[in-house]
PDB file of C-alpha atoms in Angstrom:
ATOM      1  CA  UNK A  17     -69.275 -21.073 -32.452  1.00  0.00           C
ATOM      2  CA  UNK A  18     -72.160 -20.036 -30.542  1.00  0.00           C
ATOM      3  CA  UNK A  19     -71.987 -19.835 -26.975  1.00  0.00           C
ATOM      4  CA  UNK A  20     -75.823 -19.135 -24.655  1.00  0.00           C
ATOM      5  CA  UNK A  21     -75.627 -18.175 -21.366  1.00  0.00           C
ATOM      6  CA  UNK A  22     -77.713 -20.679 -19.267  1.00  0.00           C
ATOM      7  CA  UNK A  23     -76.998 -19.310 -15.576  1.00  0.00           C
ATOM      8  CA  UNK A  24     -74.848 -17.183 -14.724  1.00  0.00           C
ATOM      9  CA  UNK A  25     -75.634 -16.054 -11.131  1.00  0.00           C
ATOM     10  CA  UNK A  26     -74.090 -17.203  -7.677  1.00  0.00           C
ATOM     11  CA  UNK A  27     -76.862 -18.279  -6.293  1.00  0.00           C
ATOM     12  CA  UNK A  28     -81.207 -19.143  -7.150  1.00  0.00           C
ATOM     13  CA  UNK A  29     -84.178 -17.391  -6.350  1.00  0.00           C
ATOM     14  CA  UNK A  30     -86.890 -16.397  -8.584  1.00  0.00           C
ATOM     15  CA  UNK A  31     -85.175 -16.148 -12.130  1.00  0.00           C
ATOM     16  CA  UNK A  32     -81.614 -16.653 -11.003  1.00  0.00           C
ATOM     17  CA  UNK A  33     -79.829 -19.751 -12.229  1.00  0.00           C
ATOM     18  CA  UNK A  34     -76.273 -21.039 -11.534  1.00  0.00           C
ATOM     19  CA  UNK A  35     -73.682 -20.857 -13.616  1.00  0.00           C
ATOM     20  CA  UNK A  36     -73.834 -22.460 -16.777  1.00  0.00           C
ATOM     21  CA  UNK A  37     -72.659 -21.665 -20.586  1.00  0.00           C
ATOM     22  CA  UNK A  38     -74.072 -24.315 -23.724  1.00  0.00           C
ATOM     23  CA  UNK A  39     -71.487 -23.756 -26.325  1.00  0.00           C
ATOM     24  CA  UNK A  40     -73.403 -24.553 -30.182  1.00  0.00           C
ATOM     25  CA  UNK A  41     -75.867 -27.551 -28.909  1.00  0.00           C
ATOM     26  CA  UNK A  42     -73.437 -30.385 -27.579  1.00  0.00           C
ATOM     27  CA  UNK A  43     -70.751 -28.577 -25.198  1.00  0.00           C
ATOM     28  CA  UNK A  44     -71.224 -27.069 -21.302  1.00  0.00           C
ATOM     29  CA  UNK A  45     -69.002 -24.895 -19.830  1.00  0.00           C
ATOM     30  CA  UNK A  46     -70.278 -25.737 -16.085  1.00  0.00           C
ATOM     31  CA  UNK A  47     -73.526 -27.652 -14.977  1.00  0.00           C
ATOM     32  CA  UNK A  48     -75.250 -25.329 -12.775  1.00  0.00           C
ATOM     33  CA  UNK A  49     -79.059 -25.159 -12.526  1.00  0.00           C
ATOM     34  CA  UNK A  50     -79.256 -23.423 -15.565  1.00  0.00           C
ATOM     35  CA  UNK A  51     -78.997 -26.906 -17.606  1.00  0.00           C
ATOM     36  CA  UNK A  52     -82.733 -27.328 -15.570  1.00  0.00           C
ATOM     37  CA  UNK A  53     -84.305 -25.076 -18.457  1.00  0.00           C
ATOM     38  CA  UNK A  54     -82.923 -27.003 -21.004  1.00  0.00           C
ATOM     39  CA  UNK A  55     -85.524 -29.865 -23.203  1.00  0.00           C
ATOM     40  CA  UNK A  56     -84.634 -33.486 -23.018  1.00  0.00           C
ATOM     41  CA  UNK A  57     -84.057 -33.037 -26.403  1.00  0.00           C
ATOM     42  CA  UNK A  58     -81.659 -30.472 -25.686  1.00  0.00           C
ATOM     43  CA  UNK A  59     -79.837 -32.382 -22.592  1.00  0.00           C
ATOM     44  CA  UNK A  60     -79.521 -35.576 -24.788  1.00  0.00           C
ATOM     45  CA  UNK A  61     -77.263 -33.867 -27.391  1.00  0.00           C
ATOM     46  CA  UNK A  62     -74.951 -32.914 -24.600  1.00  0.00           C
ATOM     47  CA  UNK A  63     -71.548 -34.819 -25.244  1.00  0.00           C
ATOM     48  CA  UNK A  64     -69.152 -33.413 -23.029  1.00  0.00           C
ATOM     49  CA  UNK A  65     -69.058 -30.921 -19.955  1.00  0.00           C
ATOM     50  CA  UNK A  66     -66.355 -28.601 -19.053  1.00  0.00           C
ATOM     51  CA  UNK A  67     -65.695 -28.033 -15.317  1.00  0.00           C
ATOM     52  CA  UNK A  68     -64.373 -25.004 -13.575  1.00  0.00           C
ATOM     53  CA  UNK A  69     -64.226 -26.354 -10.135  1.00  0.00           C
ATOM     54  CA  UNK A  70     -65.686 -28.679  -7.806  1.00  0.00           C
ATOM     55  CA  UNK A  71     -68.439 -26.048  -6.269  1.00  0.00           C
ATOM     56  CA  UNK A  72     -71.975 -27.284  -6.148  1.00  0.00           C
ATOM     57  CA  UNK A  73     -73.233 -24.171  -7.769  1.00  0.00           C
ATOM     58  CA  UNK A  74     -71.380 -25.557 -10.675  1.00  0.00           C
ATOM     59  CA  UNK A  75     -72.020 -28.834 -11.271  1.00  0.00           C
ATOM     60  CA  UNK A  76     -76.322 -29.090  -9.594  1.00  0.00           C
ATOM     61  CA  UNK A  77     -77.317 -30.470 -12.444  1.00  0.00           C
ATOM     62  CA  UNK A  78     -74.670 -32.418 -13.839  1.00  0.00           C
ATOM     63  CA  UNK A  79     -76.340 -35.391 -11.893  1.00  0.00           C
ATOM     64  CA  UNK A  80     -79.716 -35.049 -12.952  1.00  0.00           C
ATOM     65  CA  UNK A  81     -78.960 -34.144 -16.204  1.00  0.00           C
ATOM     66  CA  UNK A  82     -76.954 -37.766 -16.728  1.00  0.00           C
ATOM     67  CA  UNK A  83     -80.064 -39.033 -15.237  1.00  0.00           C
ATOM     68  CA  UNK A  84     -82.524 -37.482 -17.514  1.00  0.00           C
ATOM     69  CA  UNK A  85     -80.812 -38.562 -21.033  1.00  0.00           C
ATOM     70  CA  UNK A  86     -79.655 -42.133 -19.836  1.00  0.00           C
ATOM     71  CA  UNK A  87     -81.875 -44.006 -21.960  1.00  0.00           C
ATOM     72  CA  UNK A  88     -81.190 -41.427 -25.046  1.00  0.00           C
ATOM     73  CA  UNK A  89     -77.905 -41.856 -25.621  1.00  0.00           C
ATOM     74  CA  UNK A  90     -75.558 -44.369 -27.255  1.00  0.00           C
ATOM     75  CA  UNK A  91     -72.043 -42.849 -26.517  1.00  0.00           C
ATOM     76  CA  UNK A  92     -71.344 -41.779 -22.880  1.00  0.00           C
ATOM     77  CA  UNK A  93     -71.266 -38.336 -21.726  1.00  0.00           C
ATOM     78  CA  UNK A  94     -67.308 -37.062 -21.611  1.00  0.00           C
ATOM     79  CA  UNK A  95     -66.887 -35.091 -18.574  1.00  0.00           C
ATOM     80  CA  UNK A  96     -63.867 -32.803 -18.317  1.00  0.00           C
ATOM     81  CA  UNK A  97     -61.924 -31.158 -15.249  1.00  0.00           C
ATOM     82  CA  UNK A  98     -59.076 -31.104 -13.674  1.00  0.00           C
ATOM     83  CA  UNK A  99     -58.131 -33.987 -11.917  1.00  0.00           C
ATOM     84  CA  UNK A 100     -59.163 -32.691  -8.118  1.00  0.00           C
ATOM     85  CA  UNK A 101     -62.708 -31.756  -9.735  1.00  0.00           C
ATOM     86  CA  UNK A 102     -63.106 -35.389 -11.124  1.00  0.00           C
ATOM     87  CA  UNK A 103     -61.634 -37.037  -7.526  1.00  0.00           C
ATOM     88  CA  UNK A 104     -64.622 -34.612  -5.715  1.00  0.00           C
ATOM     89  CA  UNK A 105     -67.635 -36.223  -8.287  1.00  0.00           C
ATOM     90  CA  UNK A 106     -66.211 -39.612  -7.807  1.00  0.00           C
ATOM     91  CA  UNK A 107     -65.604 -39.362  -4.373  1.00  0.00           C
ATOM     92  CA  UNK A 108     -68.818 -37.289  -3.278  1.00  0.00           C
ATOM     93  CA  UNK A 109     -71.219 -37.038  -5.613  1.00  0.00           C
ATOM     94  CA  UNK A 110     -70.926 -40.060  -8.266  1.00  0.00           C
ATOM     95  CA  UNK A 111     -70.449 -42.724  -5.382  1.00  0.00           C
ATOM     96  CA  UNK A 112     -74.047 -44.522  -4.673  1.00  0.00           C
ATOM     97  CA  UNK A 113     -74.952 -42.822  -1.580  1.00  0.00           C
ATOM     98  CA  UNK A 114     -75.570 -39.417  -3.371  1.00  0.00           C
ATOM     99  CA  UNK A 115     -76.000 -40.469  -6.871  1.00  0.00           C
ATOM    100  CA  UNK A 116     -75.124 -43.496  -8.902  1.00  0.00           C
ATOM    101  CA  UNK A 117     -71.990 -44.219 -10.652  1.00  0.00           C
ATOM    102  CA  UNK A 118     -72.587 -43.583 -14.261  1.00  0.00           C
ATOM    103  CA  UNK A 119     -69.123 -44.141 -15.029  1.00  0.00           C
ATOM    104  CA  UNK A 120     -70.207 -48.109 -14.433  1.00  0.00           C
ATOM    105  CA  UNK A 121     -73.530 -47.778 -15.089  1.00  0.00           C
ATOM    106  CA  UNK A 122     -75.313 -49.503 -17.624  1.00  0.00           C
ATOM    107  CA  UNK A 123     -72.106 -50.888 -17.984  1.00  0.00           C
ATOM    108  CA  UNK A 124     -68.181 -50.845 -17.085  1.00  0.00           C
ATOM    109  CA  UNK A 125     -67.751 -51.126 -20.500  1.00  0.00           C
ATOM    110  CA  UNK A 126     -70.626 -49.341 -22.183  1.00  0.00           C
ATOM    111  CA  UNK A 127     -70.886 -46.317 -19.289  1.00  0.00           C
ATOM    112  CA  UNK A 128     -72.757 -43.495 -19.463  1.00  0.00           C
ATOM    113  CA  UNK A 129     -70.446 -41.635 -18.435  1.00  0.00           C
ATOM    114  CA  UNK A 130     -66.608 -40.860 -18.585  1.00  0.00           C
ATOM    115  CA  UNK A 131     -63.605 -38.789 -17.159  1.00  0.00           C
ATOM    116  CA  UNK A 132     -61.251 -36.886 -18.984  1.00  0.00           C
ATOM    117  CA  UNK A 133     -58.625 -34.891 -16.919  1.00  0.00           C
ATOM    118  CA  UNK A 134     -57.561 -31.418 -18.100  1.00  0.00           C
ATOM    119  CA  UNK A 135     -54.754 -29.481 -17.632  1.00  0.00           C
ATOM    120  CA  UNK A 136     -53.567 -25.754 -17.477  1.00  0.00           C
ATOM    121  CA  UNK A 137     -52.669 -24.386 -21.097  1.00  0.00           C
ATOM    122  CA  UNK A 138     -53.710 -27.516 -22.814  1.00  0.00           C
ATOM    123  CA  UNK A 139     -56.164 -27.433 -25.380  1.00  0.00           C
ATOM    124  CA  UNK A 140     -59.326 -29.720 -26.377  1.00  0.00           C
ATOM    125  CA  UNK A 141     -59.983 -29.419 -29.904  1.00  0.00           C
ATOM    126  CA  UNK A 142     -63.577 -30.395 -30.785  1.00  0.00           C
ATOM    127  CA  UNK A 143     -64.930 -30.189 -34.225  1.00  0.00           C
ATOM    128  CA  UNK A 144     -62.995 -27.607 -35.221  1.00  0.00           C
ATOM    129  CA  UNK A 145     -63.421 -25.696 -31.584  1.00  0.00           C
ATOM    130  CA  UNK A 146     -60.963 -25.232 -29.144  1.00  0.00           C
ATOM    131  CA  UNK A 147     -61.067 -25.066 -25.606  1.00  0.00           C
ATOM    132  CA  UNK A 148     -58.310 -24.375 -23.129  1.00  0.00           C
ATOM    133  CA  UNK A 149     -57.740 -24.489 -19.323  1.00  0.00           C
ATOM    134  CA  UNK A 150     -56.634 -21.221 -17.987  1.00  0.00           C
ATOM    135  CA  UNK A 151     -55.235 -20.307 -14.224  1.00  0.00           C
ATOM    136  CA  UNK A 152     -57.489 -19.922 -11.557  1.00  0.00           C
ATOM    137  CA  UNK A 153     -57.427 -19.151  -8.153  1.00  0.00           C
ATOM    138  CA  UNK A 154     -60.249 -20.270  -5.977  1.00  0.00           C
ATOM    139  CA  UNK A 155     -60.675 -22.278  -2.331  1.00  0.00           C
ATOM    140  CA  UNK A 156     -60.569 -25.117  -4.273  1.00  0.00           C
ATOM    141  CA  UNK A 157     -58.625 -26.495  -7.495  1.00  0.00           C
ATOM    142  CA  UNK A 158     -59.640 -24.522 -10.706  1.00  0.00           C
ATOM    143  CA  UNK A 159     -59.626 -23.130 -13.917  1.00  0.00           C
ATOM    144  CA  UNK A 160     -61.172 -20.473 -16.379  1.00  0.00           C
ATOM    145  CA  UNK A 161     -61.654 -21.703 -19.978  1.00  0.00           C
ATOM    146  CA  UNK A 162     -60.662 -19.936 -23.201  1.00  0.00           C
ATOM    147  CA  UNK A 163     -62.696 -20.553 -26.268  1.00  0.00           C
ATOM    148  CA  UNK A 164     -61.927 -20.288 -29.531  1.00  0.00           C
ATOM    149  CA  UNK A 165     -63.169 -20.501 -32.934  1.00  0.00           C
ATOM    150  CA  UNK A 166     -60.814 -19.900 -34.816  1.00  0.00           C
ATOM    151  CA  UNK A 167     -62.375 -16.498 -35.531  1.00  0.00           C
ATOM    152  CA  UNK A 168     -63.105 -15.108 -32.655  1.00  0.00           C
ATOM    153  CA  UNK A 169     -62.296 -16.207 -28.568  1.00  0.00           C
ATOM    154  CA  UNK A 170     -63.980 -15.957 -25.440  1.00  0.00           C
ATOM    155  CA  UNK A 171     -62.656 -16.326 -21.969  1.00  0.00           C
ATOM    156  CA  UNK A 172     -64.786 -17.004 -19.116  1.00  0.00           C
ATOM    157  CA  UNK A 173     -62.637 -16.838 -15.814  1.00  0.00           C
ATOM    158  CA  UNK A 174     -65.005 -19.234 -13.719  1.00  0.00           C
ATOM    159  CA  UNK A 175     -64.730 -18.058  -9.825  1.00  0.00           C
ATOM    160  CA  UNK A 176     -61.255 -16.713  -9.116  1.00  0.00           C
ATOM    161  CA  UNK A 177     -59.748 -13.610  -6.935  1.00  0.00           C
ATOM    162  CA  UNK A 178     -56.799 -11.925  -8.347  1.00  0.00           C
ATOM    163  CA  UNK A 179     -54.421 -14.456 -10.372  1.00  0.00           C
ATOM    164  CA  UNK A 180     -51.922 -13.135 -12.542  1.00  0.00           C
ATOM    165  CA  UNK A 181     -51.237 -16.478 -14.291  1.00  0.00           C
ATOM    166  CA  UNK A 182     -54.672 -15.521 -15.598  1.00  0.00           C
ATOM    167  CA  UNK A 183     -54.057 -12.506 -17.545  1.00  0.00           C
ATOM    168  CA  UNK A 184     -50.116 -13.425 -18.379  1.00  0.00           C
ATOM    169  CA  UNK A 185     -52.104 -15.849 -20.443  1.00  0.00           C
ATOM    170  CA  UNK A 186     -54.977 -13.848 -21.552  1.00  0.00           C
ATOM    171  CA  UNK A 187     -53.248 -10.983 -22.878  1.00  0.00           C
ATOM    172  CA  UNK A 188     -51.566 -13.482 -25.356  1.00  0.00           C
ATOM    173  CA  UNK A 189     -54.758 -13.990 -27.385  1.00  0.00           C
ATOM    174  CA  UNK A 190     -54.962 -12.223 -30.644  1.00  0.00           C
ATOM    175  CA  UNK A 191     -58.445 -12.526 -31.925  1.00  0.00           C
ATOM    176  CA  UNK A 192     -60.270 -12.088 -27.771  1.00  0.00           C
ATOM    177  CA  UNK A 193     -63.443 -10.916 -28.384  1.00  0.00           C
ATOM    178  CA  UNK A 194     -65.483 -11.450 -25.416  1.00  0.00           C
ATOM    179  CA  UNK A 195     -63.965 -11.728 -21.209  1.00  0.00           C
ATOM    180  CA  UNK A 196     -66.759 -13.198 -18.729  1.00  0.00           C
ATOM    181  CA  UNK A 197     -64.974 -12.103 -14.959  1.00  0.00           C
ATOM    182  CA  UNK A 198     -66.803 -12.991 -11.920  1.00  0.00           C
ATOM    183  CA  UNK A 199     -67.483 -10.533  -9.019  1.00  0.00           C
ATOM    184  CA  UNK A 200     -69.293 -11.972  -6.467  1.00  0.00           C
ATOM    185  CA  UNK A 201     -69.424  -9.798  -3.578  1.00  0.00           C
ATOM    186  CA  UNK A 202     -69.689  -5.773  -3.608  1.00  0.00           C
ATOM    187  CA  UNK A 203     -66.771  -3.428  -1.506  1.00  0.00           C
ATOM    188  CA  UNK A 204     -68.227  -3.782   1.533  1.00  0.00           C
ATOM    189  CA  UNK A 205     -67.749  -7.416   1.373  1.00  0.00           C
ATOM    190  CA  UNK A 206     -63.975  -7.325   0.641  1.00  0.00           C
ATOM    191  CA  UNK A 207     -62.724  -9.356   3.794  1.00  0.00           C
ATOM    192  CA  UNK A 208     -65.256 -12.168   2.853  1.00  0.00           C
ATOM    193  CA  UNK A 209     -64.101 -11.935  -1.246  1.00  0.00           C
ATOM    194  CA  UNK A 210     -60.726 -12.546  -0.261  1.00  0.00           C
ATOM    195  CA  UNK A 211     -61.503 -15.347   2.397  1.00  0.00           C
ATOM    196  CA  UNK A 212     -63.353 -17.067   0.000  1.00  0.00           C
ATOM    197  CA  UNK A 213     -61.568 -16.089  -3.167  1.00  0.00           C
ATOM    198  CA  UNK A 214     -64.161 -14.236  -5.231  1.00  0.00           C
ATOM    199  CA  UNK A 215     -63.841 -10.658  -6.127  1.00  0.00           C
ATOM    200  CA  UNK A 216     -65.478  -7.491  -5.518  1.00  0.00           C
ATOM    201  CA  UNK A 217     -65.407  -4.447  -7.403  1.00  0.00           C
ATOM    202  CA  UNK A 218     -62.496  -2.942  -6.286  1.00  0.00           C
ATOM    203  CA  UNK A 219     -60.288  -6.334  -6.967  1.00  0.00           C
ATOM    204  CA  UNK A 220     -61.858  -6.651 -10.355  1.00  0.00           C
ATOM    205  CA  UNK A 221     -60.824  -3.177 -11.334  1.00  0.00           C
ATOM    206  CA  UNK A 222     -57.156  -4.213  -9.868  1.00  0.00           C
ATOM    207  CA  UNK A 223     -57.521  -7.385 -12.201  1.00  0.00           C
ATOM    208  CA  UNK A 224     -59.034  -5.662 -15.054  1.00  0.00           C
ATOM    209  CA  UNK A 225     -55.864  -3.409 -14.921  1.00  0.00           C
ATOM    210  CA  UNK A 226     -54.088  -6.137 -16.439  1.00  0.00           C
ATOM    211  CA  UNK A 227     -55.895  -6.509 -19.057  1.00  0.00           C
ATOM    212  CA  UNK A 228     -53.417  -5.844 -21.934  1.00  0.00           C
ATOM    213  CA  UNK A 229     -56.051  -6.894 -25.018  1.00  0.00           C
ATOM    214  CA  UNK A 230     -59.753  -4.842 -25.989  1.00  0.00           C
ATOM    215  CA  UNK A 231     -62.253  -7.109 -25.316  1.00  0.00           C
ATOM    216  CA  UNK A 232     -65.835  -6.990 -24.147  1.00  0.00           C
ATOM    217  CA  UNK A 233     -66.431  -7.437 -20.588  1.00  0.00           C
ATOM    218  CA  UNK A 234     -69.660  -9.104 -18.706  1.00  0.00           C
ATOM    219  CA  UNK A 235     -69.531  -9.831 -14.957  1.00  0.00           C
ATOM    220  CA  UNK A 236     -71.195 -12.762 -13.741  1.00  0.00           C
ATOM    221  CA  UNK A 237     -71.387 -14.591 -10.467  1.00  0.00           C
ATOM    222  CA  UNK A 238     -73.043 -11.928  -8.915  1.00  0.00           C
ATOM    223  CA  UNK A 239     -74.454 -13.056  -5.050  1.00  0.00           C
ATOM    224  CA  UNK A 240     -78.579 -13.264  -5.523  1.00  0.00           C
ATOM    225  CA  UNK A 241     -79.906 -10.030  -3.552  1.00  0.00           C
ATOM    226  CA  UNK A 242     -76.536  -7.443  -4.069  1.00  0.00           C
ATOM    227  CA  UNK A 243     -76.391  -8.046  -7.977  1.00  0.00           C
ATOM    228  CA  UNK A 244     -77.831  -4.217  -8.365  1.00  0.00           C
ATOM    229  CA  UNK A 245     -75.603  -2.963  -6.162  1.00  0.00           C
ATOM    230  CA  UNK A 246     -72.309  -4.475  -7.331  1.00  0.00           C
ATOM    231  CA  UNK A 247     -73.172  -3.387 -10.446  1.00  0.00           C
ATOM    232  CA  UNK A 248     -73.717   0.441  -9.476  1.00  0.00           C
ATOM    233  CA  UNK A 249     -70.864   0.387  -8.179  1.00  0.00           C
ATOM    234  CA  UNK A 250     -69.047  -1.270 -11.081  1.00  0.00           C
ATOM    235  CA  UNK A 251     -70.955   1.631 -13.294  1.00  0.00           C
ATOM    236  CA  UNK A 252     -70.180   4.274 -11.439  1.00  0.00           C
ATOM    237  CA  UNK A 253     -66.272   3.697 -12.932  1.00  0.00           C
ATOM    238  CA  UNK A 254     -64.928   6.093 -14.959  1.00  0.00           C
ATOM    239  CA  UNK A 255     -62.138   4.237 -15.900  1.00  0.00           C
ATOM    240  CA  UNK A 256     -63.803   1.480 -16.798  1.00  0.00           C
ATOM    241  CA  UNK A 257     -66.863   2.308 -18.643  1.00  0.00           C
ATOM    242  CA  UNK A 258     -68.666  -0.359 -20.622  1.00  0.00           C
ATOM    243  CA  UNK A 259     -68.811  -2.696 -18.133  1.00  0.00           C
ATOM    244  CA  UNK A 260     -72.178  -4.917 -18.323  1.00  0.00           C
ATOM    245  CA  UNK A 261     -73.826  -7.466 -16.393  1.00  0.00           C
ATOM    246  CA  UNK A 262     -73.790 -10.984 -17.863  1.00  0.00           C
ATOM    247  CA  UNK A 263     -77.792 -12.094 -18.426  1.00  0.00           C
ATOM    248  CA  UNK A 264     -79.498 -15.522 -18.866  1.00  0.00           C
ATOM    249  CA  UNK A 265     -80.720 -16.465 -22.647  1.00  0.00           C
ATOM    250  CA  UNK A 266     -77.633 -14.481 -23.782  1.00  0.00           C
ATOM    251  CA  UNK A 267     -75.754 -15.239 -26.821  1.00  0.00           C
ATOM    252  CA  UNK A 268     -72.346 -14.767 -28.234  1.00  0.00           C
ATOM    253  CA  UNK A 269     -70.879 -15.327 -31.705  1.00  0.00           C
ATOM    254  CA  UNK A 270     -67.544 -16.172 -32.284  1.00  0.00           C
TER     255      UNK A 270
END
């Protein structure tokens, strides 16, 4: 399993792209403006997207993506979520005042795309690839996902503050190679992390005191314009050295 990081910021500007992961060449964890750089080629082998939440920086592209390969495709694009995130598309985005339906479109029963709900702690096995739902806590309904290959797992928390559902889970997996953990806001920001439910440097050294397993840890989400200084502040930890920033065009094996 191969997993390239297409956005991974928490906002745009410049370079910065919203939060997006392709997993091998037919699998998104997210949909945020990242997908943009993809090829047609490259969109039209997408067969199913993975949603943390609702949040616009999240799913931007998801729209125009569908869009872009609707004449390429034969089977419809399966999009998965929990089933808030799926109400918010077809209630606000997916509703033919924002975009079009796609879920009836060219056809009720030929669509281009569908819905397929997702639950906490149950897995989607795909091709030998498994991906599973993990706790979340966020402004709106949410989850993290854990993916595995069988020889190696990654865990990308998606935006959360501290949730200790999370790492009760988290610290059961025996082959975790890689943790993705948001921090959107630095210290001086910690009334507006915990209003919103992001976390700052501070809250993800709490969190990452929970941390039972050895894994190696990227934060992403970082707010465009204070990524440098969350992370100098996440770097100047002694206790937790080894701590890097998550970057675009990355790539993981599992």
């Amino acid at each position: 399993m191969q997993v390239k990081v297409l956005g991974c910021s928490g906002g745009i500007g410049g370079n910065l792209r919203t939060t997006s992961l392709l997993v091998d060449d037919d699998i998104l964890i997210d949909a945020g403006t990242g997908v943009g750089d993809l090829s047609i080629e490259q969109m039209a082998k997408i067969d199913h997207v993975f949603l943390t939440h609702s949040h616009l920086d999240h799913i931007a592209c998801l729209p125009l993506m569908l869009d872009t390969v609707a004449g390429l495709r034969e089977a419809p694009v399966t999009i998965h979520g929990l089933p808030e995130t799926l109400h918010a598309l077809k209630t606000h985005i997916f509703n033919w005042i924002i975009w079009p339906d796609f879920s009836a479109v060219p056809s009720e029963t030929s669509p281009l795309l569908r819905y397929a709900e997702v639950a906490q702690g149950k897995a989607v096995s795909l091709s030998g690839r498994s991906i599973t739902p993990l706790p979340a806590n966020h402004t709106v309904a949410a989850v993290g996902y854990w993916l595995d290959s069988g020889a190696g797992s990654m865990v990308f928390t998606g935006d959360t503050t501290t949730c200790d559902a999370l790492w009760e889970q988290v610290n059961q997996i025996e082959n975790l190679k890689y943790l993705l953990i948001e921090t959107a806001f630095g210290n001086d920001e910690l009334a507006l992390a915990v209003t919103s439910k992001h976390l700052c440097p501070s809250l993800l050294f709490d969190e990452l005191g929970k941390l039972k397993k050895s894994a190696h840890v990227y934060i992403t989400h970082l707010k465009p314009g204070e990524g440098a200084e969350i992370m100098y502040h996440i770097e100047q930890s002694s206790q937790h050295a080894g701590l890097r920033g998550l970057q675009n065009m990355q790539v993981f094996e599992l």
